[in-house]
Amino acid sequence: MARPAPPQSALNWVVVGQGAIGLLAASRMQLSGMPVSLRLRHDTALSINFIQPQQTQQLHFAPAIAPLNAVLLPVKSYAVINAVTELLPQLSSNAQLVLSHNGMGTIAQVLSLIGEQQGLWFLTTTHAALRHQHDVIRTGIGQSVLAPVNAAARSCREKVPHAMDKALGPLVVVDDIQPYLWQKLAINAVINPLTAIHNCRNGELAKPCYQQHISQLLQEVCAVSAACGQALEYQATLDKVQQVITATAQNFSSMQQDIAHRRRTEIEAINGYVVQQAARFNLAVPYNSGLLQQVQQLEQRG
Ligand SMILES: NC(=O)C1=CN([C@@H]2O[C@H](COP(=O)(O)OP(=O)(O)OC[C@H]3O[C@@H](n4cnc5c(N)ncnc54)[C@H](OP(=O)(O)O)[C@@H]3O)[C@@H](O)[C@H]2O)C=CC1
Ligand SMILES: CC(C)(CO)C(=O)C(=O)O
């Protein structure tokens, strides 16, 4: 039987990396009066210009000092396991860890790495930010959904949501993140690879010429979600994808930008995850497989 976690002292938040979402979160936490430090690849401090529509503020972040008892990990899906493995020796025995990334497939692996008394949370967000040298630009105001993933997280129900509300709120706290992850997966499985392959803004996908392909992709994602016990309803999912295409019409998706800047993409955790789950249930997903291969070819072009 699981031992009860020892009482949690004050949480000293640490954000991993100097990416757009991490620095957006760290800036908002610092501006709300919360102490927050950064865990970068090198043990250094960082000064940035935090640029919001109405104002620009210069902010300074100190490097994190172990032991770490509260960590927000907003890194790309493919970087999560390495980052958690590096963190493990520095985490306190009852640390709280919040994952935040696009795509799926990391939660079970992280649960197998952390201790029973270390809390795991997942936060999915529609905020948008860009990082350019020392500038962090808030490019879109969104909202976030947060859920505890294990028992040690459920025993810390107040402090973590309070901090994440400051970081990436407004926040909805739910018991089960899976339905939200599947909905985001459906959105990303359509918009990200299509905009990367056609090298276009999200809004381009509203054109009639893309509608059949979008429908084929979503029918596959819905079939796989049902097999995984997380059934997405086709028409509601299509409506949601179309809403996001309209709301983010002027944006370049993260995958379009990754391909344009010759960076690794999150395709394996998005369409790759759909293909992997489909294989478990012998489901054919030729449209998702096709996009996975096309994006991997673009990545290999370097
Ligand atoms: N940007 C946005 O507007 C949005 C992003 N998202 C999602 O949020 C996640 C994060 O996005 P974003 O901020 O853009 O990503 P970035 O790649 O810009 O930021 C991640 C940062 O984490 C660093 N990092 C990775 N691993 C480690 C490690 N082990 N130790 C220290 N630093 C590390 C990276 O460093 P390095 O570059 O050296 O690898 C990078 O600075 C992604 O899954 C993205 O899809 C979701 C909604 C909106
Ligand atoms: C919702 C969307 C598609 C917004 O661009 C996104 O999450 C991304 O670009 O990764």
Short mmCIF file of C-alpha atoms and ligand atoms in Angstrom, two decimals:
data_model
loop_
_atom_site.label_atom_id
_atom_site.label_comp_id
_atom_site.label_asym_id
_atom_site.label_seq_id
_atom_site.Cartn_x
_atom_site.Cartn_y
_atom_site.Cartn_z
CA MET A 1 0.00 0.00 0.00
CA ALA A 2 1.28 3.53 -0.82
CA ARG A 3 2.75 5.38 2.19
CA PRO A 4 1.24 8.85 2.77
CA ALA A 5 3.51 11.60 1.46
CA PRO A 6 5.19 13.75 4.15
CA PRO A 7 3.72 17.25 4.48
CA GLN A 8 4.92 19.58 1.73
CA SER A 9 6.80 22.71 2.83
CA ALA A 10 6.67 25.96 0.80
CA LEU A 11 7.21 25.28 -2.89
CA ASN A 12 10.20 27.03 -4.47
CA TRP A 13 9.41 26.94 -8.16
CA VAL A 14 11.99 26.12 -10.77
CA VAL A 15 11.35 26.28 -14.52
CA VAL A 16 13.46 24.04 -16.76
CA GLY A 17 14.96 25.56 -19.92
CA GLN A 18 14.85 28.94 -21.54
CA GLY A 19 12.12 28.23 -24.07
CA ALA A 20 9.20 30.46 -24.98
CA ILE A 21 6.56 28.82 -22.78
CA GLY A 22 8.93 28.32 -19.84
CA LEU A 23 10.01 31.96 -19.83
CA LEU A 24 6.43 33.14 -20.29
CA ALA A 25 5.48 31.09 -17.21
CA ALA A 26 8.53 32.17 -15.17
CA SER A 27 7.94 35.85 -16.05
CA ARG A 28 4.31 35.74 -15.02
CA MET A 29 5.20 33.98 -11.76
CA GLN A 30 7.89 36.52 -10.93
CA LEU A 31 5.61 39.45 -11.79
CA SER A 32 2.93 38.02 -9.48
CA GLY A 33 5.47 38.06 -6.62
CA MET A 34 6.37 34.36 -6.55
CA PRO A 35 10.04 33.39 -6.19
CA VAL A 36 11.06 31.42 -9.30
CA SER A 37 14.44 30.35 -10.64
CA LEU A 38 15.61 28.65 -13.84
CA ARG A 39 17.37 25.34 -14.45
CA LEU A 40 19.31 25.90 -17.64
CA ARG A 41 21.78 23.64 -19.40
CA HIS A 42 24.55 25.73 -17.83
CA ASP A 43 24.25 26.91 -14.24
CA THR A 44 23.80 30.58 -15.11
CA ALA A 45 21.41 33.43 -14.40
CA LEU A 46 19.33 34.88 -17.23
CA SER A 47 18.03 38.38 -17.97
CA ILE A 48 15.25 38.85 -20.51
CA ASN A 49 12.91 41.45 -21.94
CA PHE A 50 9.36 40.22 -21.35
CA ILE A 51 7.28 41.80 -24.11
CA GLN A 52 3.50 42.00 -23.74
CA PRO A 53 1.17 44.09 -25.93
CA GLN A 54 1.01 46.99 -23.45
CA GLN A 55 4.46 46.89 -21.84
CA THR A 56 7.99 45.52 -21.86
CA GLN A 57 9.68 44.56 -18.57
CA GLN A 58 13.26 43.58 -17.90
CA LEU A 59 13.37 40.50 -15.69
CA HIS A 60 16.21 38.63 -14.07
CA PHE A 61 16.19 34.95 -13.07
CA ALA A 62 18.68 33.26 -10.74
CA PRO A 63 19.89 29.70 -11.34
CA ALA A 64 18.06 26.98 -9.40
CA ILE A 65 19.65 25.58 -6.24
CA ALA A 66 19.06 21.94 -5.26
CA PRO A 67 17.16 20.30 -3.67
CA LEU A 68 14.26 21.19 -5.98
CA ASN A 69 10.76 20.72 -4.58
CA ALA A 70 8.61 22.19 -7.39
CA VAL A 71 9.54 22.01 -11.06
CA LEU A 72 7.72 23.11 -14.22
CA LEU A 73 9.09 21.25 -17.23
CA PRO A 74 7.92 22.95 -20.45
CA VAL A 75 10.28 21.25 -22.90
CA LYS A 76 9.58 19.59 -26.25
CA SER A 77 8.07 16.09 -25.98
CA TYR A 78 11.28 14.43 -27.22
CA ALA A 79 13.34 16.20 -24.49
CA VAL A 80 11.16 15.24 -21.51
CA ILE A 81 12.73 11.92 -20.51
CA ASN A 82 16.31 13.25 -20.66
CA ALA A 83 15.32 16.33 -18.68
CA VAL A 84 13.57 14.28 -15.96
CA THR A 85 16.50 11.86 -15.76
CA GLU A 86 18.89 14.78 -15.27
CA LEU A 87 16.63 16.29 -12.61
CA LEU A 88 16.16 13.13 -10.53
CA PRO A 89 19.28 13.48 -8.32
CA GLN A 90 18.27 17.06 -7.48
CA LEU A 91 14.59 16.49 -6.69
CA SER A 92 13.45 16.37 -3.07
CA SER A 93 11.77 13.11 -2.06
CA ASN A 94 8.32 14.77 -2.17
CA ALA A 95 8.90 17.14 -5.10
CA GLN A 96 6.04 18.20 -7.37
CA LEU A 97 6.74 18.01 -11.13
CA VAL A 98 4.56 19.59 -13.82
CA LEU A 99 4.96 18.44 -17.45
CA SER A 100 3.74 20.72 -20.24
CA HIS A 101 4.19 19.90 -23.90
CA ASN A 102 2.38 19.08 -27.14
CA GLY A 103 1.95 15.44 -28.11
CA MET A 104 1.60 12.32 -25.98
CA GLY A 105 3.48 9.33 -24.67
CA THR A 106 5.64 10.70 -21.85
CA ILE A 107 3.45 10.28 -18.76
CA ALA A 108 3.90 6.53 -18.24
CA GLN A 109 7.66 6.82 -18.74
CA VAL A 110 8.00 9.69 -16.24
CA LEU A 111 5.87 7.82 -13.68
CA SER A 112 8.27 4.90 -13.94
CA LEU A 113 11.23 7.21 -13.20
CA ILE A 114 9.98 9.19 -10.19
CA GLY A 115 9.39 8.07 -6.62
CA GLU A 116 6.00 7.18 -5.17
CA GLN A 117 5.99 10.34 -3.05
CA GLN A 118 6.94 12.65 -5.90
CA GLY A 119 3.89 14.28 -7.48
CA LEU A 120 3.34 14.34 -11.25
CA TRP A 121 1.02 16.80 -12.97
CA PHE A 122 0.28 17.59 -16.62
CA LEU A 123 -0.62 21.06 -17.90
CA THR A 124 -1.80 21.68 -21.44
CA THR A 125 -1.96 25.27 -22.62
CA THR A 126 -3.23 27.41 -25.49
CA HIS A 127 -1.04 30.38 -24.51
CA ALA A 128 1.48 31.30 -27.18
CA ALA A 129 4.93 32.84 -26.93
CA LEU A 130 8.06 33.33 -29.00
CA ARG A 131 11.66 33.58 -27.88
CA HIS A 132 14.13 35.64 -29.89
CA GLN A 133 17.54 36.08 -28.25
CA HIS A 134 16.82 38.04 -25.01
CA ASP A 135 13.22 38.83 -25.95
CA VAL A 136 10.27 36.72 -24.84
CA ILE A 137 7.17 37.84 -26.70
CA ARG A 138 3.71 36.94 -25.54
CA THR A 139 2.01 36.27 -28.91
CA GLY A 140 -1.34 34.85 -27.87
CA ILE A 141 -3.43 34.87 -24.73
CA GLY A 142 -4.86 31.47 -23.95
CA GLN A 143 -5.79 29.27 -21.04
CA SER A 144 -4.56 26.05 -19.50
CA VAL A 145 -5.89 22.76 -18.16
CA LEU A 146 -4.05 21.12 -15.25
CA ALA A 147 -4.53 17.68 -13.73
CA PRO A 148 -2.77 15.59 -11.10
CA VAL A 149 -1.49 12.34 -12.55
CA ASN A 150 -0.56 10.34 -9.43
CA ALA A 151 -1.54 10.07 -5.76
CA ALA A 152 1.35 12.25 -4.55
CA ALA A 153 0.10 15.04 -6.82
CA ARG A 154 -3.48 14.65 -5.60
CA SER A 155 -2.20 15.17 -2.04
CA CYS A 156 -0.87 18.64 -3.01
CA ARG A 157 -4.11 19.95 -4.52
CA GLU A 158 -3.82 23.60 -3.50
CA LYS A 159 -0.23 24.81 -3.89
CA VAL A 160 0.46 23.48 -7.38
CA PRO A 161 -2.77 24.81 -8.99
CA HIS A 162 -2.23 28.17 -7.25
CA ALA A 163 1.27 28.49 -8.74
CA MET A 164 0.25 27.24 -12.20
CA ASP A 165 -2.61 29.73 -12.26
CA LYS A 166 -0.04 32.51 -11.81
CA ALA A 167 2.22 30.95 -14.43
CA LEU A 168 -0.13 29.96 -17.25
CA GLY A 169 -3.66 30.78 -16.03
CA PRO A 170 -6.53 31.18 -16.31
CA LEU A 171 -6.55 27.58 -15.27
CA VAL A 172 -9.09 24.78 -15.15
CA VAL A 173 -8.12 21.96 -12.79
CA VAL A 174 -9.53 18.56 -13.78
CA ASP A 175 -9.17 15.04 -12.38
CA ASP A 176 -8.20 13.38 -15.65
CA ILE A 177 -6.02 15.05 -18.28
CA GLN A 178 -6.49 12.31 -20.91
CA PRO A 179 -9.62 13.71 -22.68
CA TYR A 180 -7.89 17.10 -22.98
CA LEU A 181 -4.69 15.54 -24.28
CA TRP A 182 -6.61 13.58 -26.92
CA GLN A 183 -8.44 16.70 -28.07
CA LYS A 184 -5.16 18.64 -28.32
CA LEU A 185 -3.60 15.65 -30.10
CA ALA A 186 -6.36 15.74 -32.74
CA ILE A 187 -5.80 19.48 -33.28
CA ASN A 188 -2.02 19.11 -33.53
CA ALA A 189 -2.23 15.97 -35.71
CA VAL A 190 -4.05 18.01 -38.36
CA ILE A 191 -2.69 21.55 -38.16
CA ASN A 192 0.98 20.94 -37.37
CA PRO A 193 2.02 18.51 -40.13
CA LEU A 194 -0.18 20.07 -42.84
CA THR A 195 1.20 23.57 -42.19
CA ALA A 196 4.76 22.18 -42.03
CA ILE A 197 4.42 20.27 -45.30
CA HIS A 198 2.60 23.07 -47.18
CA ASN A 199 4.77 25.74 -45.50
CA CYS A 200 1.79 27.93 -44.67
CA ARG A 201 0.01 29.76 -41.85
CA ASN A 202 -2.69 27.90 -39.89
CA GLY A 203 -5.46 29.91 -41.61
CA GLU A 204 -4.57 28.45 -45.04
CA LEU A 205 -6.09 25.14 -43.87
CA ALA A 206 -9.58 26.69 -43.98
CA LYS A 207 -9.45 26.49 -47.81
CA PRO A 208 -11.73 23.89 -49.44
CA CYS A 209 -8.79 22.00 -50.96
CA TYR A 210 -7.67 20.80 -47.50
CA GLN A 211 -11.06 19.67 -46.17
CA GLN A 212 -11.03 16.08 -47.43
CA HIS A 213 -7.56 15.41 -46.03
CA ILE A 214 -8.51 16.98 -42.66
CA SER A 215 -11.59 14.77 -42.51
CA GLN A 216 -9.58 11.60 -43.33
CA LEU A 217 -6.99 12.41 -40.66
CA LEU A 218 -9.60 13.12 -38.01
CA GLN A 219 -11.59 9.96 -38.78
CA GLU A 220 -8.42 7.98 -38.08
CA VAL A 221 -7.64 9.89 -34.85
CA CYS A 222 -11.23 9.36 -33.64
CA ALA A 223 -11.07 5.61 -34.37
CA VAL A 224 -7.77 5.29 -32.48
CA SER A 225 -9.04 7.39 -29.56
CA ALA A 226 -12.06 5.08 -29.24
CA ALA A 227 -9.83 1.99 -29.27
CA CYS A 228 -7.77 3.59 -26.48
CA GLY A 229 -10.92 4.16 -24.40
CA GLN A 230 -10.88 7.95 -24.91
CA ALA A 231 -13.46 8.25 -27.73
CA LEU A 232 -13.43 11.62 -29.48
CA GLU A 233 -16.69 12.47 -31.23
CA TYR A 234 -15.92 13.15 -34.91
CA GLN A 235 -18.12 16.20 -35.60
CA ALA A 236 -17.23 17.95 -32.31
CA THR A 237 -13.53 17.33 -32.97
CA LEU A 238 -13.78 18.63 -36.54
CA ASP A 239 -15.59 21.74 -35.24
CA LYS A 240 -12.83 22.28 -32.65
CA VAL A 241 -10.07 21.91 -35.27
CA GLN A 242 -11.84 24.43 -37.50
CA GLN A 243 -12.23 26.86 -34.56
CA VAL A 244 -8.49 26.66 -33.83
CA ILE A 245 -7.64 27.16 -37.53
CA THR A 246 -9.76 30.33 -37.51
CA ALA A 247 -8.57 31.60 -34.10
CA THR A 248 -4.90 31.09 -34.99
CA ALA A 249 -5.22 31.91 -38.70
CA GLN A 250 -2.27 34.32 -38.71
CA ASN A 251 0.06 31.98 -36.73
CA PHE A 252 2.71 29.67 -38.05
CA SER A 253 2.35 26.39 -36.15
CA SER A 254 5.24 25.16 -34.00
CA MET A 255 5.95 22.37 -36.52
CA GLN A 256 5.97 24.76 -39.48
CA GLN A 257 8.51 26.86 -37.55
CA ASP A 258 10.60 23.84 -36.56
CA ILE A 259 10.85 22.70 -40.19
CA ALA A 260 11.50 26.25 -41.42
CA HIS A 261 14.35 26.61 -38.90
CA ARG A 262 15.65 23.08 -39.55
CA ARG A 263 14.93 21.91 -35.99
CA ARG A 264 13.64 18.57 -34.80
CA THR A 265 9.82 18.45 -34.68
CA GLU A 266 7.38 16.80 -32.25
CA ILE A 267 5.89 14.62 -35.04
CA GLU A 268 6.73 11.36 -33.22
CA ALA A 269 4.64 12.40 -30.18
CA ILE A 270 1.77 13.62 -32.40
CA ASN A 271 1.01 11.66 -35.61
CA GLY A 272 3.66 9.12 -34.53
CA TYR A 273 1.67 8.49 -31.34
CA VAL A 274 -1.53 7.97 -33.38
CA VAL A 275 0.29 5.45 -35.60
CA GLN A 276 1.82 3.66 -32.60
CA GLN A 277 -1.52 3.34 -30.79
CA ALA A 278 -3.28 2.25 -34.01
CA ALA A 279 -0.76 -0.60 -34.35
CA ARG A 280 -1.72 -1.89 -30.86
CA PHE A 281 -5.29 -2.39 -32.10
CA ASN A 282 -4.52 -3.40 -35.72
CA LEU A 283 -6.15 -0.23 -37.04
CA ALA A 284 -5.07 1.13 -40.42
CA VAL A 285 -4.15 4.84 -40.30
CA PRO A 286 -2.66 5.53 -43.75
CA TYR A 287 -3.24 9.30 -43.64
CA ASN A 288 -1.48 9.77 -40.28
CA SER A 289 1.33 7.39 -41.37
CA GLY A 290 1.70 9.38 -44.58
CA LEU A 291 2.12 12.69 -42.74
CA LEU A 292 4.52 11.10 -40.24
CA GLN A 293 6.74 9.93 -43.10
CA GLN A 294 6.54 13.22 -44.99
CA VAL A 295 7.52 15.28 -41.93
CA GLN A 296 10.33 12.84 -41.05
CA GLN A 297 11.65 13.25 -44.60
CA LEU A 298 11.57 17.05 -44.22
CA GLU A 299 13.45 16.71 -40.88
CA GLN A 300 16.11 14.48 -42.44
CA ARG A 301 16.64 17.00 -45.23
CA GLY A 302 18.26 19.00 -42.38
N1 LIG B 1 5.74 28.21 -27.88
C1 LIG B 1 4.41 28.18 -27.82
O1 LIG B 1 3.73 29.18 -28.09
C2 LIG B 1 3.70 26.92 -27.38
C3 LIG B 1 4.39 25.75 -27.12
N2 LIG B 1 3.70 24.63 -26.68
C4 LIG B 1 4.42 23.42 -26.38
O2 LIG B 1 5.16 23.62 -25.18
C5 LIG B 1 6.40 22.88 -25.25
C6 LIG B 1 7.55 23.87 -25.06
O3 LIG B 1 7.50 24.77 -26.16
P1 LIG B 1 8.57 25.93 -26.40
O4 LIG B 1 8.75 26.73 -25.18
O5 LIG B 1 8.15 26.62 -27.64
O6 LIG B 1 9.86 25.01 -26.67
P2 LIG B 1 11.39 25.39 -26.77
O7 LIG B 1 12.08 24.29 -27.47
O8 LIG B 1 11.50 26.79 -27.25
O9 LIG B 1 11.85 25.43 -25.23
C7 LIG B 1 12.31 24.34 -24.51
C8 LIG B 1 13.54 24.79 -23.75
O10 LIG B 1 13.90 23.76 -22.86
C9 LIG B 1 15.30 23.54 -22.97
N3 LIG B 1 15.63 22.19 -22.52
C10 LIG B 1 15.27 21.00 -23.05
N4 LIG B 1 15.79 20.00 -22.33
C11 LIG B 1 16.50 20.57 -21.33
C12 LIG B 1 17.29 20.05 -20.26
N5 LIG B 1 17.44 18.73 -20.09
N6 LIG B 1 17.87 20.92 -19.41
C13 LIG B 1 17.74 22.26 -19.56
N7 LIG B 1 17.02 22.81 -20.57
C14 LIG B 1 16.40 21.96 -21.43
C15 LIG B 1 15.61 23.77 -24.43
O11 LIG B 1 16.97 23.99 -24.60
P3 LIG B 1 17.70 23.59 -26.01
O12 LIG B 1 17.17 24.56 -27.01
O13 LIG B 1 19.14 23.77 -25.66
O14 LIG B 1 17.30 22.17 -26.28
C16 LIG B 1 14.75 25.03 -24.66
O15 LIG B 1 15.42 26.17 -24.17
C17 LIG B 1 6.40 22.17 -26.60
O16 LIG B 1 5.89 20.88 -26.48
C18 LIG B 1 5.44 23.01 -27.44
O17 LIG B 1 4.86 22.27 -28.48
C19 LIG B 1 2.36 24.65 -26.44
C20 LIG B 1 1.64 25.79 -26.68
C21 LIG B 1 2.23 26.98 -27.24
C1 LIG B 2 -2.69 24.97 -31.67
C2 LIG B 2 -1.45 25.12 -32.53
C3 LIG B 2 -1.64 24.40 -33.83
C4 LIG B 2 -1.33 26.60 -32.75
O1 LIG B 2 -0.43 26.94 -33.74
C5 LIG B 2 -0.27 24.54 -31.78
O2 LIG B 2 -0.42 24.00 -30.70
C6 LIG B 2 1.09 24.50 -32.35
O3 LIG B 2 1.41 25.29 -33.23
O4 LIG B 2 1.86 23.63 -31.90
#
